[in-house]
C-alpha cells in the first residue's frame, strides 16, 4: 500500500514539473484529433442520412395481379431469406392506393380517371443491410428476385443509392486509415516527449535505480504522463471540434457525434498515449 | 566473501576499462581502491552494484551472479548496497528528509517506520536541524553527509563510496573519511574509490591499486607512493 502511495506521489511530482514543456505536445495531439473528429462527424452525418432514407436503400418488388395476398406473403418470406435482405414488407393494393393518395395528393385524379375497376399492384418493400450492399450485389439481388415466380418487376434506385453507400464506405475507410495514421503519429509525438522527459529527469531516474526502486515504479510517472497527454489531447480535440461544429452549424446543418463515439475518441487518445509512453520510457537492463 | 570478481573484462568501445580483474571484497573490511583518473575505479564499483555487466568473466555480489541476475532482481540487490558519489546526487526539489527517506519509500516501507528511522539517522549524523532544508541550501560537507545517510538508511551490507571527498576541501574530507571509518566500525563493509589513498590512514584499510584497468594489490599506501 505504501509503495503505491509513494508511486502516486512520484506521478504527481512528475505531472507538476514543467507543465509548459507538454503544451506543444498537447496542442499537436489536439489538432490531430480535430482532423480525425471532422471525418468522424462527416461519417456520422452521412450514416444518419442513410438511416433516415433507408427505405430508398431498398427495392420495390411488384407482384403479378393474379397473386393472392397469401401467395404474396410466401414470396416475401422467400425474399427475406436471401442474404443481405434486412426487412420485407407486404403492401396490399388497398394500402398502395392509400399511400399514393397520401403522398401525391395533387395527382389523385390519375387514379380516379382509371375508373373503379383499376387497382394498383401489390408490392413488397424490401430494405437491405446497408453495410453489405454495393452496386454489384444490388443488381445481383434484383436479378434473383425478378426471376421468382409471381414477381412482375423489381425496381431499385440504381443511380442515387449505391452512390451514397459508396460515399459512406469510402468515408468509413478514410476514418479507419486516418485512425491508423493518428495512432502512429500521436504515439510518436508522445514517444519523443516522454523520451525527453526521461532524459530531462535522468538524475532522478539514476537515483531511483541506485536506491533500488522497482522498474515499474521508476517508469510509471512517465507512462501516466503519456496517458495524460493522450487523454487531455483527445479531449481538447473534441472541444475544438465541438466549437468548430457550433460555428458552422448555421451554414451546414449537421449533428455532432454521439456520446459513445466521443468516449471512443478519448479511449483512442488514452491508448495512443500509453503506447507512446511505454515505448518512450523503455530502458534496457541497467 | 561478499563480492568476488573473476577474469572480469569490460570495454567501452575499443579500450578495456577493466582488464582481467580478479578480486574479492571481504565481509566487514574497509577496502580502498585507488588509481589515477580514468583507471577504472568507477567502472569497478558499477560492476558491484550491477549498473554494468562484464563482457567476460563473472561478478558475484552477495549471492547474485552477473550472468544469471534478472532485471527485476536488480532492485533487491541494490537495496542491500548503499552508494555515495563525488557529486552527491541528491534530488534538489526535495528536502533532506525526503532524500534520505527515498530508499525506504521505494521499497514500500510503512510511513511511520520511515519517519522513525530517518529522524534518528539524521540525529546521529548531526543533520536534525537540516531536516526540512533543500540540498542547495547546504554546504558540500552537509550534502555529502545527507548522501551517506541516504545510502545507510536501508541498512546495507556494503557501502560503496566513489570519490566521496572529490568535491570537498581537506578539512571536510577528513570528517567524511572519519564518518566512513565509523560506519565500517559499526559492521558495514565499506569500499571507497579514490585517486588519493593517503586520505585513509595506513592500517585502517586494505588497499588495491588500479592502473589502466589492471588491478594490483598493495598492503600499504607507502608502497603505492613508490610505485607511482
Ligand atoms: N560510459 C562510458 N562510455 C565510454 N567510456 C567510458 C564510460 N565510462 C568510463 N569510460 C572510460 O573507461 C575508463 C575508466 O573510466 P572510470 O571507471 O570512470 O575511471 P575512474 O573512475 O578510475 O576515473 C576511462 O578511460 C573512461 O574514459
Ligand atoms: Mg571515477
XYZ file of C-alpha atoms and ligand atoms in Angstrom:
542
model
C 0.000 0.000 0.000
C 2.750 2.374 0.993
C 4.621 1.604 -2.227
C 1.535 2.595 -4.194
C 1.330 5.788 -2.150
C 4.941 6.556 -2.966
C 4.333 5.808 -6.643
C 1.320 8.121 -6.641
C 3.497 10.835 -5.157
C 6.096 10.349 -7.888
C 3.352 10.544 -10.533
C 2.049 13.803 -9.075
C 5.527 15.296 -8.779
C 6.248 14.443 -12.408
C 2.976 15.892 -13.683
C 3.578 19.106 -11.765
C 7.097 19.591 -13.077
C 7.371 21.921 -16.073
C 3.816 21.749 -17.433
C 4.844 24.176 -20.186
C 7.029 21.534 -21.812
C 3.955 19.440 -22.510
C 1.917 22.245 -24.024
C 3.224 21.869 -27.589
C 2.615 18.130 -27.459
C -0.908 18.644 -26.165
C -1.589 21.134 -28.943
C -0.289 18.744 -31.607
C -2.342 15.862 -30.258
C -5.436 18.052 -30.055
C -5.032 19.349 -33.629
C -4.514 15.834 -34.984
C -7.701 14.807 -33.210
C -9.609 17.764 -34.687
C -8.888 16.427 -38.191
C -9.891 12.943 -37.109
C -13.039 14.199 -35.394
C -14.043 16.124 -38.524
C -14.084 12.925 -40.523
C -15.922 11.146 -37.733
C -18.604 13.853 -37.802
C -18.930 13.663 -41.610
C -19.179 9.896 -41.369
C -21.750 10.116 -38.587
C -23.920 12.559 -40.531
C -23.819 10.566 -43.768
C -24.725 7.497 -41.762
C -27.711 9.330 -40.274
C -28.853 10.492 -43.718
C -28.654 6.928 -44.901
C -30.560 5.644 -41.895
C -33.251 8.235 -42.471
C -33.557 7.412 -46.171
C -33.269 3.731 -45.542
C -36.439 2.992 -47.485
C -34.569 4.308 -50.518
C -31.732 1.927 -49.988
C -34.104 -0.769 -50.891
C -36.142 -2.301 -53.599
C -39.729 -2.274 -54.641
C -40.930 -5.619 -55.946
C -44.213 -5.506 -57.856
C -46.255 -8.697 -57.854
C -48.381 -10.022 -60.684
C -52.031 -9.090 -60.356
C -53.147 -12.724 -60.091
C -51.072 -13.292 -56.947
C -53.219 -13.568 -53.822
C -52.203 -11.803 -50.587
C -51.299 -15.220 -49.111
C -49.057 -16.124 -52.061
C -47.566 -12.615 -51.927
C -46.507 -13.158 -48.321
C -44.941 -16.514 -49.250
C -42.857 -14.733 -51.875
C -41.985 -12.157 -49.187
C -40.716 -14.897 -46.855
C -38.643 -16.317 -49.693
C -37.019 -12.947 -50.352
C -36.347 -12.241 -46.681
C -34.289 -15.412 -46.531
C -31.888 -14.005 -49.144
C -28.516 -12.800 -47.910
C -28.297 -9.047 -47.321
C -32.059 -8.531 -47.003
C -32.982 -6.735 -43.787
C -36.749 -6.471 -43.955
C -39.652 -7.253 -46.276
C -42.981 -5.503 -46.020
C -46.075 -6.574 -47.945
C -48.112 -3.690 -49.376
C -51.610 -4.686 -50.466
C -53.334 -2.923 -53.422
C -55.580 -1.037 -50.981
C -52.636 0.133 -48.943
C -50.766 1.109 -52.085
C -53.693 3.276 -53.171
C -53.904 4.909 -49.738
C -50.172 5.605 -49.827
C -50.418 7.029 -53.321
C -53.193 9.367 -52.282
C -51.346 10.428 -49.174
C -48.008 11.039 -50.869
C -49.258 12.670 -54.077
C -52.453 14.466 -53.035
C -52.425 16.601 -56.208
C -52.463 13.617 -58.530
C -55.364 11.595 -57.172
C -57.236 12.442 -60.351
C -54.961 9.950 -62.071
C -56.457 7.159 -60.037
C -59.965 8.444 -60.498
C -59.507 8.594 -64.264
C -58.534 4.915 -64.297
C -62.021 4.008 -63.101
C -63.285 1.975 -60.225
C -62.025 -1.339 -61.572
C -58.383 -0.200 -61.551
C -56.218 -1.490 -58.772
C -52.582 -0.716 -58.077
C -50.446 -3.879 -57.984
C -49.495 -5.421 -54.640
C -45.814 -4.996 -53.862
C -43.072 -5.938 -51.428
C -40.973 -3.137 -49.932
C -37.510 -4.501 -49.271
C -34.708 -2.928 -47.245
C -31.146 -4.141 -47.207
C -28.308 -4.364 -44.843
C -26.545 -1.173 -45.937
C -23.139 -2.378 -44.778
C -23.144 -5.363 -47.075
C -24.626 -3.554 -50.067
C -22.921 -2.344 -53.200
C -23.808 -1.857 -56.850
C -22.879 -5.407 -57.858
C -24.706 -7.114 -55.044
C -27.765 -4.904 -55.679
C -28.175 -5.872 -59.342
C -27.445 -9.484 -58.491
C -30.257 -9.480 -55.937
C -32.582 -7.670 -58.306
C -31.993 -10.330 -60.960
C -32.589 -13.141 -58.465
C -35.769 -11.559 -57.158
C -37.012 -10.736 -60.652
C -36.735 -14.417 -61.539
C -39.033 -15.533 -58.729
C -42.385 -16.906 -59.960
C -45.131 -14.302 -59.417
C -42.805 -11.284 -59.472
C -43.664 -8.773 -62.168
C -40.784 -6.382 -61.755
C -38.093 -5.419 -59.254
C -37.151 -1.728 -59.119
C -34.408 -0.043 -57.189
C -32.763 3.388 -57.186
C -29.860 2.345 -59.324
C -28.020 5.640 -59.534
C -28.521 7.556 -56.341
C -28.376 4.932 -53.636
C -25.304 2.894 -54.442
C -23.556 6.243 -54.806
C -24.439 7.150 -51.248
C -23.454 3.750 -49.996
C -20.155 4.088 -51.833
C -19.507 7.518 -50.316
C -20.217 6.275 -46.841
C -17.985 3.256 -47.405
C -15.186 5.498 -48.669
C -15.504 7.885 -45.725
C -15.504 4.959 -43.357
C -12.311 3.594 -44.909
C -10.805 7.058 -44.679
C -11.704 7.224 -40.986
C -10.002 3.877 -40.380
C -6.934 4.926 -42.370
C -6.836 8.243 -40.555
C -7.202 6.382 -37.271
C -4.123 4.307 -38.081
C -2.134 7.398 -39.104
C -3.364 9.135 -35.956
C -2.382 6.275 -33.659
C 1.101 6.007 -35.123
C 1.842 9.728 -35.362
C 0.490 10.628 -31.942
C 2.287 7.659 -30.406
C 5.463 9.002 -31.987
C 4.891 12.522 -30.668
C 4.182 11.175 -27.183
C 7.187 8.858 -27.511
C 9.560 11.766 -28.108
C 8.007 13.911 -25.406
C 8.310 11.117 -22.859
C 11.856 10.329 -24.018
C 12.734 13.970 -23.494
C 11.145 13.843 -20.075
C 13.207 10.759 -19.181
C 16.403 12.482 -20.316
C 15.462 15.682 -18.501
C 14.904 13.688 -15.326
C 17.804 11.299 -15.848
C 19.333 12.206 -12.484
C 16.105 11.244 -10.734
C 15.894 8.051 -12.766
C 19.527 7.196 -11.902
C 18.957 7.846 -8.211
C 15.768 5.794 -8.209
C 17.648 2.928 -9.815
C 20.524 3.177 -7.369
C 18.316 3.151 -4.287
C 16.589 0.004 -5.552
C 13.266 1.238 -6.907
C 11.467 -1.440 -8.911
C 11.443 -0.790 -12.652
C 7.673 -0.212 -12.781
C 7.986 2.346 -10.009
C 10.565 4.319 -11.989
C 8.560 4.063 -15.173
C 5.008 4.697 -14.056
C 5.260 8.515 -13.743
C 6.287 8.652 -17.397
C 3.582 6.245 -18.513
C 0.965 8.275 -16.687
C 2.390 11.423 -18.276
C 1.849 9.822 -21.710
C -1.698 8.708 -20.913
C -2.393 12.168 -19.534
C -1.205 13.772 -22.774
C -3.254 11.352 -24.882
C -6.437 11.875 -22.875
C -6.202 15.644 -22.463
C -5.111 15.978 -26.103
C -8.060 13.991 -27.424
C -10.448 15.776 -25.068
C -9.047 19.094 -26.290
C -9.557 17.892 -29.863
C -13.187 17.101 -29.079
C -13.747 20.527 -27.553
C -12.113 22.278 -30.533
C -14.169 20.190 -32.966
C -17.335 20.997 -30.996
C -16.552 24.706 -31.235
C -15.966 24.465 -35.000
C -19.169 22.439 -35.330
C -21.101 25.082 -33.413
C -19.715 27.881 -35.583
C -20.565 26.007 -38.782
C -23.985 24.818 -37.624
C -25.820 27.765 -39.184
C -24.109 27.255 -42.552
C -24.199 23.457 -42.715
C -26.927 21.579 -40.901
C -25.328 18.659 -39.176
C -25.130 16.910 -35.858
C -22.137 16.416 -33.572
C -21.079 12.827 -32.936
C -22.923 10.739 -30.349
C -21.664 10.261 -26.804
C -20.359 6.736 -27.283
C -18.222 7.897 -30.220
C -16.783 10.660 -28.046
C -15.939 8.080 -25.400
C -14.167 6.039 -28.047
C -12.182 9.103 -29.160
C -10.969 9.678 -25.585
C -10.162 5.988 -25.308
C -8.170 6.191 -28.531
C -6.255 9.099 -27.004
C -5.518 7.047 -23.900
C -4.375 4.046 -25.943
C -2.061 6.099 -28.178
C -0.666 7.895 -25.139
C 0.035 4.583 -23.457
C 1.767 3.119 -26.497
C 3.966 6.195 -26.900
C 4.757 6.370 -23.205
C 5.597 2.689 -22.849
C 7.951 2.895 -25.819
C 9.401 6.236 -24.692
C 10.132 5.087 -21.159
C 11.594 1.747 -22.160
C 15.109 1.165 -20.910
C 17.365 -1.771 -21.402
C 18.582 -3.769 -18.442
C 20.511 -1.472 -16.153
C 33.000 -13.295 0.795
C 30.572 -10.540 -0.147
C 31.869 -9.904 -3.639
C 34.073 -11.909 -5.969
C 35.236 -10.988 -9.442
C 36.940 -13.491 -11.689
C 38.575 -12.743 -15.043
C 36.476 -9.633 -15.471
C 36.915 -7.640 -18.655
C 34.814 -4.659 -19.678
C 35.326 -2.339 -22.621
C 33.714 0.894 -23.629
C 34.380 0.918 -27.338
C 37.907 -0.154 -28.238
C 39.868 0.081 -24.996
C 39.215 -2.104 -21.987
C 38.188 -0.081 -18.930
C 38.906 -3.177 -16.865
C 41.150 -5.990 -17.963
C 41.230 -9.443 -16.399
C 40.323 -8.287 -12.906
C 40.339 -10.846 -10.093
C 39.362 -9.562 -6.697
C 37.180 -10.042 -3.702
C 35.539 -7.922 -1.057
C 35.541 -9.426 2.394
C 32.790 -9.025 4.927
C 33.455 -6.191 7.351
C 36.553 -4.756 5.670
C 37.394 -1.204 4.646
C 38.657 -1.508 1.100
C 40.364 1.374 -0.665
C 40.607 1.210 -4.447
C 42.963 3.831 -5.705
C 44.423 4.812 -9.038
C 44.672 7.793 -11.342
C 41.694 9.303 -13.084
C 40.459 7.001 -15.850
C 41.958 3.918 -14.228
C 38.585 2.179 -13.994
C 37.621 2.733 -10.352
C 34.101 3.929 -11.093
C 33.635 1.083 -13.558
C 34.701 -1.422 -10.915
C 32.116 -0.042 -8.465
C 29.445 -0.070 -11.187
C 30.116 -3.779 -11.602
C 29.460 -4.273 -7.897
C 26.016 -2.633 -7.968
C 25.472 -4.242 -11.378
C 24.930 -0.986 -13.183
C 27.157 -2.714 -15.705
C 27.788 -6.325 -16.644
C 31.210 -7.656 -17.601
C 31.899 -8.506 -21.255
C 33.589 -11.625 -19.978
C 34.306 -13.073 -16.575
C 31.986 -13.255 -13.612
C 30.899 -10.916 -10.846
C 29.148 -12.359 -7.824
C 27.668 -9.997 -5.242
C 26.012 -11.316 -2.053
C 24.726 -14.331 -3.929
C 23.655 -12.551 -7.140
C 25.610 -13.613 -10.223
C 26.148 -11.200 -13.098
C 25.427 -13.928 -15.662
C 22.151 -15.014 -14.096
C 20.573 -11.973 -12.494
C 17.267 -10.822 -13.989
C 16.287 -7.237 -14.500
C 13.554 -7.486 -11.897
C 16.006 -8.806 -9.301
C 18.292 -5.772 -9.560
C 16.252 -3.672 -7.081
C 16.612 -6.419 -4.454
C 20.390 -6.378 -4.890
C 20.566 -2.583 -4.765
C 18.598 -2.337 -1.560
C 21.465 -4.227 0.079
C 24.039 -1.795 -1.302
C 24.481 1.849 -0.348
C 26.145 4.148 -2.866
C 27.757 7.560 -2.444
C 29.112 9.688 -5.275
C 31.522 12.550 -5.691
C 28.689 14.815 -6.898
C 26.302 13.721 -4.094
C 23.395 13.082 -6.490
C 20.672 14.458 -4.273
C 17.234 15.395 -5.573
C 17.200 19.167 -5.495
C 13.450 19.602 -5.435
C 13.158 17.508 -2.267
C 14.013 18.174 1.333
C 16.813 16.481 3.224
C 14.210 14.291 4.908
C 12.710 13.160 1.592
C 16.125 12.497 0.070
C 17.137 10.285 2.965
C 13.727 8.573 3.053
C 13.823 7.674 -0.653
C 15.322 4.152 -0.412
C 12.693 3.201 2.172
C 9.832 4.747 0.217
C 10.680 2.890 -2.993
C 10.750 -0.409 -1.132
C 7.292 0.085 0.358
C 8.293 0.666 3.974
C 5.417 1.993 6.072
C 5.485 5.735 6.602
C 5.729 5.522 10.393
C 8.803 3.306 10.204
C 10.270 5.675 7.607
C 9.639 8.627 9.883
C 11.302 6.977 12.864
C 14.349 5.669 11.053
C 15.078 8.808 9.053
C 14.724 11.090 12.058
C 17.003 9.012 14.268
C 19.586 8.643 11.488
C 19.602 12.400 10.813
C 20.100 12.968 14.545
C 23.068 10.599 14.646
C 24.629 12.335 11.629
C 24.112 15.767 13.190
C 21.652 16.816 10.482
C 18.455 17.153 12.513
C 18.303 20.907 12.112
C 18.588 20.490 8.325
C 15.659 18.099 8.042
C 13.439 20.491 6.062
C 16.200 22.218 4.111
C 16.787 21.669 0.433
C 20.160 20.331 -0.774
C 21.153 23.618 -2.439
C 20.881 25.336 0.944
C 23.571 23.049 2.399
C 27.348 23.140 2.335
C 29.213 20.467 0.362
C 30.092 18.557 3.509
C 26.483 18.582 4.680
C 25.275 17.426 1.282
C 27.684 14.515 1.350
C 26.522 13.594 4.855
C 22.928 13.589 3.561
C 24.026 11.342 0.695
C 25.722 8.996 3.164
C 22.588 8.981 5.309
C 20.526 8.056 2.240
C 22.969 5.238 1.475
C 22.804 3.916 5.045
C 19.100 4.256 5.822
C 18.229 0.838 4.410
C 20.940 -0.899 6.496
C 23.015 -2.029 3.501
C 25.561 -4.835 3.623
C 28.076 -2.834 1.589
C 28.626 0.891 1.280
C 30.247 1.960 -1.993
C 31.823 5.422 -1.982
C 33.095 6.724 -5.315
C 35.489 9.647 -4.718
C 33.346 10.772 -1.789
C 35.728 13.633 -0.969
C 36.344 14.746 -4.556
C 34.281 17.919 -4.216
C 35.242 18.770 -0.633
C 38.031 20.758 0.957
C 40.638 18.886 3.057
C 39.097 19.674 6.436
C 35.655 18.407 5.438
C 37.221 15.479 3.578
C 38.790 14.256 6.815
C 35.396 14.395 8.507
C 33.788 12.368 5.731
C 36.577 9.741 5.849
C 36.170 9.582 9.615
C 32.418 9.062 9.157
C 33.055 6.218 6.695
C 35.508 4.591 9.110
C 32.922 4.874 11.872
C 30.290 3.249 9.661
C 32.796 0.468 8.998
C 33.390 0.021 12.723
C 29.637 -0.386 13.056
C 29.934 -3.537 10.925
C 29.187 -2.327 7.401
C 31.651 -3.261 4.681
C 32.945 -0.094 3.028
C 34.533 0.175 -0.406
C 35.997 3.533 -1.289
C 37.390 4.585 -4.645
C 39.835 7.472 -4.617
C 42.681 8.914 -6.632
C 44.363 9.862 -3.353
C 44.775 6.870 -1.000
C 46.689 8.987 1.523
C 43.321 10.252 2.737
C 42.860 6.939 4.519
C 45.332 6.323 7.338
C 47.549 3.314 6.675
C 46.476 0.290 8.657
C 42.846 1.371 8.650
C 42.061 -0.466 5.441
C 43.104 -2.804 2.675
C 44.478 -1.019 -0.383
C 44.160 -2.047 -4.013
C 45.659 -0.150 -6.891
C 44.129 0.147 -10.355
C 46.082 1.328 -13.356
C 44.643 1.432 -16.885
C 42.111 -1.195 -15.934
C 44.625 -3.590 -14.405
C 44.372 -4.346 -10.710
C 47.369 -4.618 -8.407
C 47.305 -5.427 -4.753
C 49.253 -3.409 -2.212
C 49.172 -3.613 1.516
C 50.129 -0.083 2.355
C 49.828 3.229 0.593
C 53.536 3.921 1.125
C 54.267 1.157 -1.365
C 51.838 2.776 -3.788
C 53.736 6.012 -3.382
C 56.943 4.390 -4.565
C 55.082 2.716 -7.438
C 53.623 5.910 -8.844
N 30.059 5.405 -20.154
C 31.281 5.365 -20.701
N 31.432 5.396 -22.034
C 32.656 5.348 -22.595
N 33.781 5.256 -21.922
C 33.700 5.230 -20.584
C 32.458 5.278 -19.903
N 32.688 5.218 -18.573
C 34.027 5.144 -18.427
N 34.640 5.143 -19.627
C 36.086 5.025 -19.846
O 36.530 3.910 -19.109
C 37.769 4.199 -18.472
C 37.613 4.010 -16.980
O 36.720 5.008 -16.504
P 36.313 5.136 -14.976
O 35.929 3.804 -14.470
O 35.329 6.223 -14.876
O 37.693 5.591 -14.326
P 37.958 6.273 -12.914
O 36.703 6.214 -12.125
O 39.073 5.474 -12.319
O 38.389 7.668 -13.182
C 38.138 5.597 -18.872
O 39.047 5.519 -19.948
C 36.849 6.217 -19.310
O 37.076 7.171 -20.317
Mg 35.546 7.793 -11.321
